[in-house]
PDB file of C-alpha atoms in Angstrom:
ATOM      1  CA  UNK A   1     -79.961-121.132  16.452  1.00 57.00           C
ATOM      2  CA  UNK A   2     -78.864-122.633  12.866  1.00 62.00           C
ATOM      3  CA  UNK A   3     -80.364-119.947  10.163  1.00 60.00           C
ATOM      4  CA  UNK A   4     -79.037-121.888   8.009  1.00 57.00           C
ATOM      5  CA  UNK A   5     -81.818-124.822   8.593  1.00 62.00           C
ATOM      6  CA  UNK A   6     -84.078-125.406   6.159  1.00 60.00           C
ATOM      7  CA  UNK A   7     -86.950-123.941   7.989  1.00 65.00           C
ATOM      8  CA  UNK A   8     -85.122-120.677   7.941  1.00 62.00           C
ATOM      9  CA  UNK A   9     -84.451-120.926   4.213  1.00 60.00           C
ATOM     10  CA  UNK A  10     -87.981-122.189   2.411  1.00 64.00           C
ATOM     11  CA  UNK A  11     -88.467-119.462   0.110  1.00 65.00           C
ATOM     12  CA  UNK A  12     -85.506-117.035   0.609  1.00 68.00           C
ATOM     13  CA  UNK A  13     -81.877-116.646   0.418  1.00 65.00           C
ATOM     14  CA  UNK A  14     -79.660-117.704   2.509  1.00 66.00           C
ATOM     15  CA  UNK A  15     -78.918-116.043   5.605  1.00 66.00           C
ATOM     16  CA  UNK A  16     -75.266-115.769   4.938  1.00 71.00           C
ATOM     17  CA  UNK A  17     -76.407-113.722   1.536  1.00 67.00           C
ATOM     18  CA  UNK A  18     -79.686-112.140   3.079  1.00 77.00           C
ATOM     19  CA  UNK A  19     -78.927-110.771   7.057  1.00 82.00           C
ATOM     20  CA  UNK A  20     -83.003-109.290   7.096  1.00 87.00           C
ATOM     21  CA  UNK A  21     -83.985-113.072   8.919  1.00 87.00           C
ATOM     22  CA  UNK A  22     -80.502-112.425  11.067  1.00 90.00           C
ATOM     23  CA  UNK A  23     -80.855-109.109  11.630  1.00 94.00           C
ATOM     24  CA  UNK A  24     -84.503-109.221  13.296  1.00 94.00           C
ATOM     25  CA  UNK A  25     -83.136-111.931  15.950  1.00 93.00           C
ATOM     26  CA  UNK A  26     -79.861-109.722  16.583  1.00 95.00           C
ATOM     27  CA  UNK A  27     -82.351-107.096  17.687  1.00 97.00           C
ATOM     28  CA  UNK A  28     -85.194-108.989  19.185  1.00 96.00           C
ATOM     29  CA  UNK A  29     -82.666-111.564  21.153  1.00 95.00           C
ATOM     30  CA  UNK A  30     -80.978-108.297  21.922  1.00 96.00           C
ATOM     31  CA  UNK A  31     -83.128-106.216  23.403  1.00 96.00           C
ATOM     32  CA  UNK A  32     -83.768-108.813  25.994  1.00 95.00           C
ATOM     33  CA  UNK A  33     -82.602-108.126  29.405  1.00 92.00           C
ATOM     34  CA  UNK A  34     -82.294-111.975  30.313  1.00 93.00           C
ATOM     35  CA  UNK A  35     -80.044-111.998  26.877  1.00 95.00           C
ATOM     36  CA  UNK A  36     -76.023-111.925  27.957  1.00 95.00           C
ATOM     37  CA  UNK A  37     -74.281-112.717  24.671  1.00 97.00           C
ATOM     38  CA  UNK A  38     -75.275-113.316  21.293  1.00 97.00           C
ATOM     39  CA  UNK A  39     -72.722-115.208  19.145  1.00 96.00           C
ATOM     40  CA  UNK A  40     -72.417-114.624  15.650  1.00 95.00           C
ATOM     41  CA  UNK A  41     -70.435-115.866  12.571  1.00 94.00           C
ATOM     42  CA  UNK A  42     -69.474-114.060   9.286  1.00 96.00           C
ATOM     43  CA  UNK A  43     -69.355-115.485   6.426  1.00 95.00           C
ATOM     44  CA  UNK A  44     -67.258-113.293   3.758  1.00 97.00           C
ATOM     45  CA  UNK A  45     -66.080-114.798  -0.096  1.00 96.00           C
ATOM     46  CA  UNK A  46     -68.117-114.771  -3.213  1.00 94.00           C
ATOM     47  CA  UNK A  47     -71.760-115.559  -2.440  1.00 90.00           C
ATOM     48  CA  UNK A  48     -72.096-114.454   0.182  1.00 94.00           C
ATOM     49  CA  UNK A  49     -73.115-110.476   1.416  1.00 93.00           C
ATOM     50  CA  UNK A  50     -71.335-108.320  -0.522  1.00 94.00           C
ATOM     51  CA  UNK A  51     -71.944-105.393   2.075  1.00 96.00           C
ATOM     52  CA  UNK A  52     -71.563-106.956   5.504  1.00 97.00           C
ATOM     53  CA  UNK A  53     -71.013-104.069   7.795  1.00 98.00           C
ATOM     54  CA  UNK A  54     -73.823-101.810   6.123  1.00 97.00           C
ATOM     55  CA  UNK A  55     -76.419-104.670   6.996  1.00 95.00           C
ATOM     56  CA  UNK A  56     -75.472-106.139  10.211  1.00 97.00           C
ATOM     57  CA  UNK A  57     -74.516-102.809  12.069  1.00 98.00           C
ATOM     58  CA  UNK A  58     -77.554-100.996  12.389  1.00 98.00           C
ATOM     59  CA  UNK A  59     -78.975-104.485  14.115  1.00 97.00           C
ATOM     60  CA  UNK A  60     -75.895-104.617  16.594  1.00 98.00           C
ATOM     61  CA  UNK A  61     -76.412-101.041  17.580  1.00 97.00           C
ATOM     62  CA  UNK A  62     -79.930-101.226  17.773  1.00 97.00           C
ATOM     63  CA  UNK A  63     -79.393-104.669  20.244  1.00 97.00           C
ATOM     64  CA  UNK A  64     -76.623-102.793  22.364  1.00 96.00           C
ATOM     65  CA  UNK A  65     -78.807 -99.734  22.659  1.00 94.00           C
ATOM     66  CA  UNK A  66     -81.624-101.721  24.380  1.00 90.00           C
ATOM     67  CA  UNK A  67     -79.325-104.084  26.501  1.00 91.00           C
ATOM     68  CA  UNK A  68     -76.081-102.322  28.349  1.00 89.00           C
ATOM     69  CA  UNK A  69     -75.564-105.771  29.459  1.00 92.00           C
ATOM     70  CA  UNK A  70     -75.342-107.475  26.484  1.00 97.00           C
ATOM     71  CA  UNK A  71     -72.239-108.935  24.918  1.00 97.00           C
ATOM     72  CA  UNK A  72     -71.565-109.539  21.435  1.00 98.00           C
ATOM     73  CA  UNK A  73     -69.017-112.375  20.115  1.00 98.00           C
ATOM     74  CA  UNK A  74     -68.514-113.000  16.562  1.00 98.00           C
ATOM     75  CA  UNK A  75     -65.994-115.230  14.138  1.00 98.00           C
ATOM     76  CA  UNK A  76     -65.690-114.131  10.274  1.00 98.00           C
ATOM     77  CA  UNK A  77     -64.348-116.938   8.053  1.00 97.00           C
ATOM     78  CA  UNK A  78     -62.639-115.024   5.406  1.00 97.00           C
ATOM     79  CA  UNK A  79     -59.331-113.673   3.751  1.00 98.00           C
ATOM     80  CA  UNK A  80     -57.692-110.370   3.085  1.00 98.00           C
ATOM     81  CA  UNK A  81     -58.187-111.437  -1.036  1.00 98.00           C
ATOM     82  CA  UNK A  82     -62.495-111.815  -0.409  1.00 98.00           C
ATOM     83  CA  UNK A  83     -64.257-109.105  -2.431  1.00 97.00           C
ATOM     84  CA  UNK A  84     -65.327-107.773   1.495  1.00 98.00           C
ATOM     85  CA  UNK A  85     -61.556-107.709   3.039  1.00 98.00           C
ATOM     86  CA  UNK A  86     -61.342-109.593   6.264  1.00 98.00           C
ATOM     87  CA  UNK A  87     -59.252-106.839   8.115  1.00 99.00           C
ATOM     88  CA  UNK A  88     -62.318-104.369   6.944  1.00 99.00           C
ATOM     89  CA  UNK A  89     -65.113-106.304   8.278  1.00 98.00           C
ATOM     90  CA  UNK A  90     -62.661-107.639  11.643  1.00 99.00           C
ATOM     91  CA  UNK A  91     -62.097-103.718  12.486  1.00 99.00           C
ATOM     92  CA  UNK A  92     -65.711-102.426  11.421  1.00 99.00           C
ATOM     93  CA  UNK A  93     -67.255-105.009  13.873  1.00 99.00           C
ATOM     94  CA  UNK A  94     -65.003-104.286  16.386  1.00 99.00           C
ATOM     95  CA  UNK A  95     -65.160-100.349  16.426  1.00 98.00           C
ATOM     96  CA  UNK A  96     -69.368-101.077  17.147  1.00 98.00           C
ATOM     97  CA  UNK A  97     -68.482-103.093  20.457  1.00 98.00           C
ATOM     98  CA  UNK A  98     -68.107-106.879  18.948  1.00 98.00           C
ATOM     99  CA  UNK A  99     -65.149-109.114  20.465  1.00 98.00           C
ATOM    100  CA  UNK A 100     -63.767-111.040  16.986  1.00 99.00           C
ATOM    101  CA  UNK A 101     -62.189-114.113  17.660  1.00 98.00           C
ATOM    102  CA  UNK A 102     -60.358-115.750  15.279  1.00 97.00           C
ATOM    103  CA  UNK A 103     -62.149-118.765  14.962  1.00 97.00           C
ATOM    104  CA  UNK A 104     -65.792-119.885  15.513  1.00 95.00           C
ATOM    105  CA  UNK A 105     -64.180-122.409  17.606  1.00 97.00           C
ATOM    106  CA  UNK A 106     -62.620-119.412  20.126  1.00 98.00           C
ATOM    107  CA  UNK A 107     -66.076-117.567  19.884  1.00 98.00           C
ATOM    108  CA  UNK A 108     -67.759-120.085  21.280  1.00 97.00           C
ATOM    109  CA  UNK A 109     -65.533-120.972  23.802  1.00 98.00           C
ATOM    110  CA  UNK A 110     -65.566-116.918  25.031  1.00 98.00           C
ATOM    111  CA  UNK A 111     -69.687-116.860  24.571  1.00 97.00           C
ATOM    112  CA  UNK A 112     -69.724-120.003  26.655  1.00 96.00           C
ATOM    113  CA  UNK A 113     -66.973-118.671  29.750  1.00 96.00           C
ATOM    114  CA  UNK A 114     -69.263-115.060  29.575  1.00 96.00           C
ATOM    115  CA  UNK A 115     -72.321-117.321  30.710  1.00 95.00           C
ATOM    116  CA  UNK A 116     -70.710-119.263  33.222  1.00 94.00           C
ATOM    117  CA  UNK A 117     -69.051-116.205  34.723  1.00 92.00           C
ATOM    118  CA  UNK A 118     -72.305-114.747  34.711  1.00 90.00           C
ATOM    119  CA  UNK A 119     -74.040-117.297  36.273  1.00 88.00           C
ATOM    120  CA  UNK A 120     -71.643-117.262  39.478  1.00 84.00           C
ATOM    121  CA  UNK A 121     -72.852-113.712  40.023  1.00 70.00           C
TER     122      UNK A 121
END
């Protein structure tokens, strides 16, 4: 799902600048038991969050709380010179359980082999 859409942004900030929209579906897509992975990007630079980690942790350890299960694959588009430090946000995300790739490219590729794995069970 694209939060970036239009439909997602009507009246509100972007969802690369405002995780509340992103956060809710990290918990809600979460917390269900038919739910393997959830694939995520981060977005770091100026305008974007400023704070990351402090908003989209709580939601990732709320979702792996309710789902043992469920795996968690993210890409952050960033450098070590953005105002959030790509190394920061990389290690933060990994220390709460997330597999970083190194490009949105790879993270889809590993969301997409969990599933089919999964579905030879």
């Amino acid at each position: 799902m694209d939060l970036g859409e239009d439909e997602f942004t009507v009246g509100r900030p972007h969802p690369m600048i405002d995780y509340s929209l992103r956060n809710k579906l990290i918990v809600s897509e979460g917390k269900k038991p038919d739910t393997a992975v959830l694939l995520l990007d981060v977005v770091l630079g100026y305008g974007s969050n400023p704070r990351p980690l402090d908003d989209i942790l709580p939601a990732i350890g709320e979702a792996f709380g309710s789902n043992a299960s469920l795996s968690i694959v993210a890409s952050v588009t960033g450098t070590e010179t953005d105002p959030q430090v790509r190394s920061v946000v990389v290690a933060g995300l990994e220390k709460a359980g997330v597999i970083v790739m190194p490009s949105n490219a790879s993270a889809c590729r590993l969301a997409g082999e969990i599933v089919r794995r999964l579905a030879k069970k």
